[in-house]
Amino acid sequence: MAIRAFSRSKIPILASIFLQSLTKGPIKEASILALKPKTPLEDLNVQNPISGFRLYHDGRPRGPLWKGKKLIGKEALFVILGLKRFKDDEEKLQKFIKSHVLRLLKMDMVAVLTELERQHETVLAVKIFEVIKKQDWHTPDVFLYKDLIIALARCKKMDEAMKLWESMRKENLFPDSQTYTEVIRGFLNDGSPADAMNIYEDMIKSPDPPEELPFRILLKGLLPHPLLRNKVKKDFEELFPEKHAYDPPEEIFGRL
């Protein structure tokens, strides 16, 4: 019965070969051994993926989280947790800064500043930035200013952002296009188009040529202010003659 069922299967060629081997005699031991895999199971590495799949998860985090944590040392992580713990108590916070923050190496101190900016702990980030500026190894760095100003602007703390802006300019450091864009966006979101225009005028006078994105942000944010928008649009068309400034329909904002 088994031979009859096998002969009716969808693989007639294999069935015929199997039947011929049965008629010739018993299956030899060598033929059975030939069916064994060439690589023994004990030699397989279970950590190597098979057909694109891992056999098990080893518990380590994957992706950017794991890479980001490796860039921050244990001392820096301890300081970040301590700063966040005492941020509502100024006296304890200052003691913690003197006892732990000042002991950090240069790279760890910068890592603390960067992580606080990423977590939007801008008040603590400003305090760490002031500590960094007092270190002997510190030299004026536009990128330290840039990251902190952008973090403050995104948190709508424009007064603190402008204090750093003025300090940066006193050190003869010029912001880049991204910094101009985020500060202009921050003032527009804060409902201060006049302050946004002041930053715009500073951008026009910058030694670096302006880029297109800050103009786009202003043209969109100044729709309720046609006089200011027309000035920006005129400058945009002169600097980027091949680009087109979009004007919304008149029934939405009237004639611009």
XYZ file of N, CA and C in Angstrom:
768
model
N 0.826 -1.200 0.000
C 0.000 0.000 0.000
C 0.862 1.252 0.000
N 1.956 1.212 0.743
C 2.832 2.373 0.789
C 3.476 2.622 -0.556
N 3.849 1.493 -1.234
C 4.467 1.646 -2.561
C 3.461 2.199 -3.554
N 2.204 1.748 -3.480
C 1.173 2.245 -4.394
C 0.885 3.719 -4.154
N 0.810 4.155 -2.901
C 0.551 5.573 -2.608
C 1.713 6.432 -3.055
N 2.916 5.930 -2.890
C 4.080 6.719 -3.289
C 4.148 6.865 -4.795
N 3.746 5.806 -5.523
C 3.791 5.857 -6.992
C 2.760 6.806 -7.557
N 1.682 7.117 -6.803
C 0.646 8.050 -7.262
C 0.951 9.501 -6.876
N 2.068 9.748 -6.272
C 2.376 11.105 -5.829
C 2.681 11.991 -7.013
N 2.895 13.296 -6.724
C 3.128 14.295 -7.757
C 4.566 14.314 -8.236
N 5.402 13.378 -7.759
C 6.802 13.349 -8.169
C 7.088 11.968 -8.770
N 6.640 11.696 -9.970
C 6.777 10.353 -10.559
C 8.230 9.955 -10.771
N 9.101 10.872 -11.058
C 10.497 10.519 -11.330
C 11.154 9.968 -10.082
N 10.979 10.680 -8.957
C 11.546 10.192 -7.710
C 10.930 8.863 -7.296
N 9.644 8.703 -7.576
C 8.981 7.442 -7.221
C 9.568 6.282 -8.004
N 9.817 6.470 -9.278
C 10.368 5.387 -10.088
C 11.775 5.021 -9.637
N 12.575 6.017 -9.291
C 13.927 5.725 -8.824
C 13.883 4.947 -7.518
N 12.967 5.327 -6.649
C 12.837 4.641 -5.362
C 12.398 3.203 -5.550
N 11.476 2.946 -6.470
C 10.996 1.584 -6.718
C 12.091 0.723 -7.315
N 12.906 1.326 -8.214
C 14.010 0.550 -8.805
C 15.019 0.132 -7.748
N 15.284 1.030 -6.802
C 16.232 0.680 -5.754
C 15.705 -0.409 -4.845
N 14.367 -0.466 -4.649
C 13.769 -1.521 -3.830
C 13.863 -2.880 -4.504
N 13.709 -2.871 -5.811
C 13.763 -4.147 -6.542
C 15.171 -4.704 -6.615
N 16.162 -3.874 -6.597
C 17.542 -4.336 -6.688
C 18.045 -4.918 -5.373
N 17.542 -4.414 -4.272
C 18.021 -4.954 -3.011
C 17.829 -3.974 -1.884
N 18.272 -4.303 -0.678
C 18.127 -3.396 0.471
C 18.989 -2.159 0.309
N 18.565 -1.114 0.977
C 19.295 0.139 0.921
C 20.582 -0.006 1.693
N 21.657 0.386 1.065
C 22.956 0.260 1.695
C 23.165 1.373 2.728
N 24.066 1.067 3.637
C 24.368 2.044 4.684
C 25.030 3.285 4.120
N 25.806 3.093 3.043
C 26.502 4.240 2.446
C 25.526 5.230 1.860
N 24.423 4.715 1.263
C 23.431 5.635 0.700
C 22.728 6.422 1.775
N 22.541 5.842 2.936
C 21.912 6.566 4.048
C 22.842 7.658 4.555
N 24.127 7.301 4.628
C 25.082 8.296 5.091
C 25.206 9.448 4.126
N 24.964 9.163 2.840
C 25.061 10.230 1.843
C 23.977 11.261 2.013
N 22.857 10.858 2.631
C 21.766 11.797 2.842
C 22.007 12.732 4.017
N 23.029 12.448 4.817
C 23.300 13.291 5.979
C 23.881 14.622 5.532
N 23.619 15.679 6.261
C 24.203 16.977 5.895
C 25.715 16.943 6.047
N 26.372 17.681 5.154
C 27.827 17.746 5.184
C 28.339 18.436 6.444
N 27.592 19.402 6.951
C 28.012 20.144 8.141
C 27.304 19.586 9.359
N 28.017 19.051 10.338
C 27.346 18.525 11.546
C 26.617 19.624 12.291
N 25.584 19.213 13.013
C 24.787 20.182 13.765
C 25.598 20.844 14.853
N 26.558 20.099 15.428
C 27.316 20.706 16.511
C 28.249 21.804 16.013
N 28.534 21.818 14.657
C 29.403 22.855 14.103
C 28.651 24.104 13.699
N 27.320 24.056 13.743
C 26.536 25.232 13.354
C 26.629 26.303 14.424
N 26.747 27.551 14.000
C 26.777 28.699 14.913
C 25.366 29.260 15.010
N 24.760 29.120 16.171
C 23.367 29.532 16.306
C 23.216 31.033 16.245
N 24.312 31.784 16.377
C 24.218 33.228 16.320
C 24.176 33.743 14.898
N 24.589 32.915 13.924
C 24.524 33.343 12.533
C 23.112 33.182 12.007
N 22.563 34.173 11.325
C 21.203 34.074 10.814
C 21.106 33.049 9.699
N 20.016 32.317 9.663
C 19.729 31.353 8.612
C 18.596 31.894 7.767
N 18.862 32.049 6.481
C 17.867 32.590 5.547
C 17.366 33.951 6.000
N 18.251 34.772 6.577
C 17.882 36.136 6.954
C 17.230 36.271 8.311
N 17.150 35.167 9.103
C 16.479 35.229 10.402
C 17.445 34.804 11.500
N 17.412 35.486 12.636
C 18.215 35.104 13.805
C 17.435 34.056 14.593
N 18.167 33.022 15.056
C 17.495 31.930 15.747
C 16.920 32.369 17.084
N 17.553 33.343 17.740
C 17.036 33.822 19.015
C 17.510 35.249 19.205
N 16.870 35.973 20.138
C 17.233 37.365 20.450
C 18.118 37.356 21.678
N 19.294 37.966 21.565
C 20.259 37.902 22.654
C 20.045 38.970 23.713
N 18.984 39.775 23.598
C 18.652 40.724 24.643
C 19.250 42.099 24.479
N 20.198 42.299 23.559
C 20.802 43.612 23.388
C 19.879 44.530 22.596
N 19.801 45.803 22.939
C 18.972 46.727 22.158
C 19.523 46.907 20.761
N 18.664 47.227 19.836
C 19.038 47.338 18.437
C 18.990 48.791 17.986
N 19.748 49.134 16.962
C 19.603 50.408 16.264
C 20.224 51.580 16.993
N 19.696 52.789 16.714
C 20.309 54.024 17.221
C 20.388 54.108 18.741
N 19.447 53.477 19.458
C 19.474 53.549 20.918
C 20.771 52.960 21.455
N 21.137 51.798 20.974
C 22.356 51.145 21.432
C 23.577 51.957 21.029
N 23.608 52.472 19.790
C 24.748 53.260 19.339
C 24.869 54.556 20.137
N 23.741 55.199 20.430
C 23.789 56.454 21.168
C 24.263 56.264 22.592
N 23.848 55.177 23.251
C 24.246 54.946 24.628
C 25.748 54.688 24.727
N 26.328 54.063 23.703
C 27.753 53.772 23.760
C 28.588 55.041 23.685
N 28.032 56.132 23.171
C 28.780 57.369 23.054
C 28.818 58.157 24.358
N 28.021 57.775 25.341
C 27.957 58.475 26.620
C 28.531 57.571 27.694
N 29.528 58.080 28.418
C 30.141 57.291 29.472
C 29.266 57.197 30.707
N 29.670 56.330 31.617
C 28.908 56.124 32.848
C 28.890 57.387 33.700
N 30.024 58.082 33.755
C 30.079 59.318 34.538
C 29.103 60.350 33.994
N 29.052 60.473 32.651
C 28.145 61.451 32.046
C 26.688 61.077 32.301
N 26.359 59.794 32.206
C 24.985 59.367 32.479
C 24.599 59.633 33.929
N 25.521 59.387 34.848
C 25.254 59.661 36.262
C 25.001 61.153 36.485
N 25.801 62.003 35.832
C 25.628 63.451 35.982
C 24.288 63.901 35.411
N 23.882 63.359 34.278
C 22.601 63.744 33.674
C 21.447 63.410 34.613
N 21.478 62.219 35.181
C 20.416 61.828 36.113
C 20.417 62.723 37.357
N 21.607 63.057 37.861
C 21.681 63.925 39.028
C 21.184 65.329 38.752
N 21.536 65.876 37.598
C 21.067 67.217 37.239
C 19.546 67.264 37.138
N 18.963 66.256 36.533
C 17.512 66.221 36.395
C 16.827 66.015 37.753
N 17.535 65.341 38.658
C 16.955 65.094 39.981
C 16.886 66.374 40.795
N 17.917 67.232 40.673
C 17.992 68.437 41.504
C 17.641 69.716 40.738
N 17.028 69.601 39.584
C 16.789 70.791 38.777
C 15.794 71.757 39.411
N 14.958 71.278 40.327
C 13.987 72.151 40.985
C 14.504 72.718 42.304
N 15.720 72.358 42.678
C 16.323 72.858 43.916
C 17.654 73.495 43.537
N 17.689 74.816 43.462
C 18.870 75.516 42.967
C 20.080 75.287 43.867
N 19.884 75.249 45.175
C 21.010 75.067 46.092
C 21.660 73.697 45.901
N 20.848 72.644 45.875
C 21.384 71.304 45.670
C 21.967 71.156 44.269
N 21.364 71.832 43.301
C 21.863 71.751 41.931
C 23.266 72.334 41.827
N 23.501 73.484 42.463
C 24.829 74.098 42.419
C 25.860 73.230 43.139
N 25.475 72.614 44.250
C 26.403 71.716 44.948
C 26.747 70.515 44.072
N 25.751 69.995 43.374
C 25.997 68.842 42.513
C 26.906 69.223 41.346
N 26.721 70.412 40.801
C 27.581 70.867 39.711
C 29.028 70.986 40.181
N 29.249 71.539 41.371
C 30.604 71.708 41.880
C 31.252 70.365 42.205
N 30.460 69.427 42.719
C 31.033 68.156 43.176
C 31.169 67.121 42.071
N 30.364 67.221 41.005
C 30.376 66.173 39.983
C 30.610 66.699 38.563
N 29.957 67.781 38.191
C 30.090 68.263 36.815
C 31.507 68.762 36.551
N 32.080 69.485 37.492
C 33.423 70.043 37.286
C 34.500 68.970 37.232
N 34.181 67.763 37.656
C 35.147 66.664 37.613
C 35.154 65.955 36.269
N 34.197 66.238 35.418
C 34.100 65.537 34.148
C 35.218 65.949 33.202
N 35.588 65.006 32.338
C 36.504 65.324 31.259
C 35.782 66.130 30.187
N 36.576 66.671 29.271
C 36.023 67.549 28.242
C 34.931 66.851 27.434
N 35.220 65.661 26.917
C 34.257 64.969 26.062
C 33.010 64.579 26.829
N 33.156 64.196 28.092
C 31.980 63.843 28.891
C 31.115 65.069 29.165
N 31.747 66.215 29.393
C 30.983 67.430 29.664
C 30.201 67.863 28.418
N 30.829 67.757 27.255
C 30.130 68.090 26.012
C 29.018 67.083 25.751
N 29.250 65.809 26.074
C 28.210 64.789 25.897
C 27.008 65.071 26.793
N 27.248 65.531 28.018
C 26.149 65.902 28.913
C 25.342 67.042 28.304
N 26.025 68.053 27.782
C 25.327 69.180 27.159
C 24.482 68.717 25.981
N 25.049 67.883 25.130
C 24.321 67.410 23.947
C 23.100 66.592 24.326
N 23.238 65.727 25.331
C 22.111 64.880 25.743
C 21.005 65.698 26.390
N 21.362 66.703 27.168
C 20.343 67.568 27.766
C 19.583 68.331 26.690
N 20.274 68.770 25.651
C 19.597 69.434 24.528
C 18.648 68.469 23.836
N 19.078 67.235 23.660
C 18.224 66.242 22.993
C 16.969 65.956 23.792
N 17.082 65.975 25.120
C 15.936 65.711 25.986
C 15.120 66.973 26.276
N 15.463 68.090 25.619
C 14.763 69.369 25.802
C 14.855 69.890 27.235
N 15.914 69.506 27.939
C 16.192 70.065 29.272
C 17.035 71.320 29.073
N 16.412 72.358 28.494
C 17.176 73.528 28.060
C 17.704 74.362 29.230
N 16.978 74.410 30.351
C 17.459 75.167 31.511
C 18.759 74.561 32.026
N 18.787 73.245 32.145
C 20.012 72.578 32.579
C 21.107 72.707 31.526
N 20.726 72.647 30.261
C 21.718 72.761 29.190
C 22.416 74.113 29.224
N 21.674 75.175 29.506
C 22.277 76.503 29.586
C 23.263 76.565 30.745
N 22.930 75.942 31.879
C 23.840 75.943 33.030
C 25.132 75.193 32.700
N 25.017 74.064 32.030
C 26.212 73.305 31.652
C 27.033 74.085 30.631
N 26.359 74.792 29.730
C 27.079 75.602 28.747
C 27.880 76.703 29.430
N 27.315 77.311 30.459
C 28.045 78.336 31.205
C 29.242 77.736 31.931
N 29.100 76.505 32.413
C 30.236 75.833 33.053
C 31.335 75.560 32.026
N 30.946 75.119 30.842
C 31.926 74.817 29.787
C 32.697 76.072 29.398
N 32.019 77.195 29.310
C 32.685 78.432 28.898
C 33.756 78.873 29.890
N 33.673 78.422 31.136
C 34.649 78.816 32.154
C 35.840 77.867 32.238
N 35.821 76.789 31.446
C 36.921 75.837 31.505
C 38.134 76.357 30.741
N 39.319 75.930 31.175
C 40.559 76.389 30.551
C 40.682 75.906 29.109
N 40.123 74.741 28.828
C 40.261 74.184 27.485
C 39.241 74.750 26.498
N 38.316 75.551 26.987
C 37.245 76.039 26.106
C 37.754 77.123 25.163
N 37.365 76.999 23.903
C 37.570 78.031 22.894
C 36.225 78.322 22.241
N 35.972 79.542 21.816
C 34.674 79.858 21.196
C 34.349 78.904 20.041
N 33.206 78.260 20.143
C 32.791 77.246 19.167
C 31.379 77.565 18.701
N 31.238 77.834 17.408
C 29.929 78.200 16.880
C 28.945 77.042 16.959
N 29.445 75.807 16.926
C 28.536 74.659 16.932
C 27.908 74.446 18.307
N 28.643 74.737 19.388
C 28.033 74.667 20.717
C 26.920 75.698 20.854
N 27.169 76.902 20.363
C 26.126 77.928 20.362
C 24.943 77.493 19.500
N 25.253 77.013 18.324
C 24.195 76.663 17.369
C 23.217 75.647 17.945
N 23.737 74.540 18.473
C 22.863 73.479 18.972
C 21.998 73.964 20.128
N 22.582 74.771 21.001
C 21.812 75.239 22.157
C 20.777 76.279 21.739
N 21.121 77.175 20.821
C 20.156 78.174 20.340
C 18.985 77.488 19.642
N 19.277 76.484 18.820
C 18.208 75.757 18.128
C 17.312 75.034 19.128
N 17.913 74.420 20.156
C 17.113 73.736 21.175
C 16.202 74.711 21.906
N 16.701 75.892 22.225
C 15.880 76.897 22.899
C 14.772 77.408 21.990
N 15.081 77.638 20.721
C 14.074 78.133 19.783
C 12.958 77.113 19.592
N 13.300 75.847 19.527
C 12.277 74.816 19.347
C 11.408 74.657 20.587
N 11.938 75.030 21.748
C 11.145 75.004 22.978
C 10.454 76.337 23.245
N 10.506 77.258 22.281
C 9.862 78.569 22.353
C 10.394 79.418 23.518
N 11.678 79.277 23.801
C 12.326 80.118 24.808
C 13.204 81.115 24.073
N 12.565 82.096 23.447
C 13.264 82.997 22.551
C 14.130 84.004 23.306
N 13.734 84.399 24.511
C 14.555 85.340 25.275
C 15.917 84.731 25.590
N 15.918 83.473 26.059
C 17.185 82.801 26.351
C 17.986 82.578 25.076
N 17.279 82.256 23.985
C 17.977 82.052 22.712
C 18.674 83.321 22.244
N 18.032 84.470 22.411
C 18.626 85.725 21.952
C 19.787 86.155 22.849
N 19.772 85.784 24.123
C 20.921 86.080 24.977
C 22.155 85.342 24.477
N 21.963 84.085 24.117
C 23.081 83.331 23.551
C 23.467 83.877 22.185
N 22.476 84.328 21.426
C 22.744 84.908 20.108
C 23.672 86.125 20.238
N 23.362 87.004 21.168
C 24.191 88.193 21.377
C 25.584 87.819 21.867
N 25.651 86.825 22.751
C 26.954 86.378 23.228
C 27.781 85.785 22.087
N 27.136 85.057 21.208
C 27.827 84.475 20.063
C 28.377 85.555 19.133
N 27.572 86.589 18.884
C 28.006 87.656 17.992
C 29.146 88.472 18.601
N 29.166 88.589 19.935
C 30.266 89.307 20.582
C 31.590 88.580 20.415
N 31.529 87.273 20.215
C 32.729 86.481 19.989
C 33.055 86.350 18.501
N 32.387 87.189 17.671
C 32.623 87.211 16.218
C 32.338 85.857 15.562
N 31.311 85.191 16.045
C 30.854 83.941 15.453
C 29.549 84.203 14.711
N 29.440 83.627 13.508
C 28.262 83.857 12.685
C 27.436 82.574 12.593
N 26.137 82.677 12.775
C 25.284 81.484 12.651
C 25.185 81.014 11.206
N 24.848 79.748 11.037
C 24.660 79.215 9.695
C 23.189 79.292 9.314
N 22.872 78.766 8.133
C 21.503 78.876 7.615
C 20.497 78.143 8.496
N 20.892 77.003 9.052
C 19.963 76.258 9.908
C 19.613 77.048 11.161
N 20.609 77.716 11.738
C 20.341 78.522 12.927
C 19.399 79.673 12.603
N 19.651 80.372 11.490
C 18.739 81.434 11.072
C 17.325 80.895 10.872
N 17.221 79.743 10.236
C 15.905 79.168 9.949
C 15.134 78.875 11.227
N 15.786 78.217 12.191
C 15.088 77.825 13.412
C 14.723 79.034 14.269
N 15.595 80.043 14.320
C 15.273 81.240 15.112
C 14.134 82.020 14.461
N 14.165 82.156 13.134
C 13.056 82.818 12.434
C 11.758 82.062 12.657
N 11.809 80.737 12.545
C 10.618 79.923 12.785
C 10.127 80.088 14.221
N 11.073 80.150 15.164
C 10.697 80.300 16.561
C 9.985 81.612 16.831
N 10.472 82.718 16.248
C 9.804 84.000 16.448
C 8.435 84.027 15.771
N 8.317 83.412 14.600
C 7.011 83.368 13.930
C 6.014 82.547 14.747
N 6.455 81.418 15.277
C 5.570 80.604 16.111
C 5.224 81.314 17.413
N 6.112 82.200 17.864
C 5.877 82.955 19.098
C 5.022 84.191 18.857
N 4.644 84.441 17.600
C 3.830 85.609 17.280
C 4.599 86.905 17.288
N 5.883 86.860 16.888
C 6.716 88.063 16.867
C 7.328 88.253 15.480
N 6.532 88.669 14.499
C 7.079 88.832 13.132
C 8.148 89.917 13.042
N 8.054 90.964 13.885
C 9.068 92.016 13.842
C 10.437 91.468 14.250
N 10.474 90.617 15.291
C 11.736 90.006 15.697
C 12.251 89.051 14.617
N 11.332 88.353 13.953
C 11.742 87.480 12.854
C 12.376 88.284 11.727
N 11.845 89.473 11.460
C 12.415 90.319 10.419
C 13.784 90.853 10.835
N 14.003 91.107 12.122
C 15.323 91.535 12.581
C 16.371 90.451 12.324
N 15.995 89.201 12.589
C 16.915 88.097 12.298
C 17.125 87.969 10.793
N 16.065 88.220 10.031
C 16.175 88.169 8.574
C 17.161 89.224 8.060
N 17.088 90.433 8.585
C 18.018 91.478 8.166
C 19.454 91.099 8.533
N 19.635 90.483 9.676
C 20.958 90.030 10.061
C 21.453 88.940 9.100
N 20.551 88.073 8.658
C 20.925 87.015 7.723
C 21.354 87.586 6.378
N 20.669 88.621 5.910
C 21.016 89.238 4.626
C 22.426 89.841 4.679
N 22.815 90.367 5.845
C 24.135 90.987 5.994
C 25.227 89.988 6.343
N 24.875 88.745 6.519
C 25.849 87.736 6.895
C 26.864 87.519 5.776
N 28.128 87.197 6.107
C 29.113 86.942 5.051
C 28.816 85.712 4.218
N 28.079 84.764 4.770
C 27.694 83.585 3.998
C 26.433 83.886 3.191
N 26.359 83.443 1.948
C 25.153 83.694 1.148
C 23.945 82.983 1.744
N 22.788 83.636 1.789
C 21.588 83.007 2.375
C 21.101 81.847 1.515
N 20.405 80.944 2.164
C 19.824 79.800 1.470
C 18.320 79.992 1.294
N 17.716 79.071 0.590
C 16.313 79.230 0.195
C 15.339 78.980 1.345
N 15.657 78.023 2.237
C 14.700 77.599 3.258
C 14.244 78.725 4.179
N 15.139 79.575 4.717
C 14.644 80.667 5.579
C 13.653 81.584 4.872
N 13.851 81.815 3.575
C 12.902 82.634 2.825
C 11.541 81.949 2.755
N 11.548 80.639 2.525
C 10.278 79.911 2.452
C 9.527 79.985 3.785
N 10.271 79.853 4.890
C 9.644 79.931 6.207
C 9.022 81.314 6.415
N 9.732 82.359 6.033
C 9.211 83.716 6.201
C 8.027 83.981 5.283
N 8.115 83.564 4.036
C 7.012 83.802 3.102
C 5.724 83.136 3.575
N 5.850 82.017 4.237
C 4.662 81.341 4.758
C 4.181 81.996 6.051
N 5.129 82.340 6.938
C 4.738 82.887 8.228
C 4.253 84.324 8.167
N 4.626 85.056 7.108
C 4.232 86.462 6.989
C 2.999 86.662 6.114
N 2.245 85.615 5.867
C 1.021 85.773 5.071
C 0.051 86.782 5.687
N -0.117 86.834 7.012
C -1.006 87.869 7.573
C -0.391 89.268 7.572
N 0.852 89.401 7.145
C 1.538 90.702 7.145
C 2.063 90.980 5.736
N 1.205 91.447 4.840
C 1.565 91.567 3.414
C 2.722 92.524 3.153
N 2.843 93.600 3.914
C 3.926 94.544 3.653
C 5.293 93.902 3.914
N 5.404 93.235 5.032
C 6.653 92.552 5.332
C 6.914 91.421 4.341
N 5.851 90.726 3.975
C 6.011 89.596 3.057
C 6.460 90.071 1.677
N 5.937 91.182 1.212
C 6.333 91.679 -0.106
C 7.815 92.032 -0.152
N 8.331 92.563 0.954
C 9.758 92.876 1.002
C 10.601 91.603 0.908
N 10.209 90.584 1.674
C 10.941 89.318 1.634
C 10.814 88.674 0.258
N 9.630 88.752 -0.328
C 9.424 88.158 -1.638
C 10.291 88.835 -2.704
N 10.426 90.142 -2.635
C 11.257 90.868 -3.587
C 12.719 90.426 -3.475
N 13.220 90.333 -2.243
C 14.592 89.870 -2.051
C 14.760 88.426 -2.523
N 13.766 87.611 -2.274
C 13.831 86.207 -2.683
C 13.927 86.082 -4.203
N 13.128 86.853 -4.920
C 13.146 86.778 -6.383
C 14.450 87.312 -6.966
N 15.097 88.258 -6.265
C 16.384 88.762 -6.740
C 17.508 87.759 -6.495
N 17.463 87.101 -5.360
C 18.523 86.150 -5.028
C 18.326 84.804 -5.709
N 17.090 84.411 -5.909
C 16.790 83.109 -6.525
C 15.848 83.330 -7.713
N 16.344 83.891 -8.819
C 15.447 84.210 -9.953
C 14.817 82.983 -10.589
N 15.455 81.817 -10.436
C 14.895 80.612 -11.057
C 13.821 79.957 -10.190
N 13.647 80.427 -8.935
C 12.661 79.849 -8.035
C 11.351 80.632 -8.109
N 10.288 80.001 -7.625
C 8.966 80.616 -7.659
C 8.430 80.726 -6.240
N 7.970 81.919 -5.884
C 7.357 82.158 -4.574
C 5.850 81.954 -4.682
N 5.333 81.031 -3.926
C 3.907 80.704 -3.998
C 3.078 81.780 -3.307
N 2.030 82.234 -3.984
C 1.057 83.169 -3.423
C -0.276 82.454 -3.265
N -0.864 82.475 -2.063
C -2.145 81.792 -1.859
C -3.268 82.499 -2.586
N -4.387 81.824 -2.773
C -5.537 82.483 -3.420
C -5.985 83.718 -2.655
N -6.491 84.716 -3.401
C -6.863 85.992 -2.794
C -8.018 85.833 -1.816
N -8.874 84.844 -2.040
C -10.038 84.718 -1.151
C -9.636 84.224 0.244
N -8.380 83.765 0.410
C -7.946 83.293 1.722
C -7.334 84.435 2.533
N -6.364 85.134 1.947
C -5.673 86.201 2.663
C -5.834 87.561 1.986
N -6.661 87.661 0.991
C -6.802 88.933 0.288
C -5.687 89.134 -0.711
N -5.651 90.285 -1.307
C -4.640 90.608 -2.306
C -3.346 91.009 -1.609
N -2.264 90.267 -1.904
C -0.982 90.519 -1.266
C -0.210 91.594 -2.036
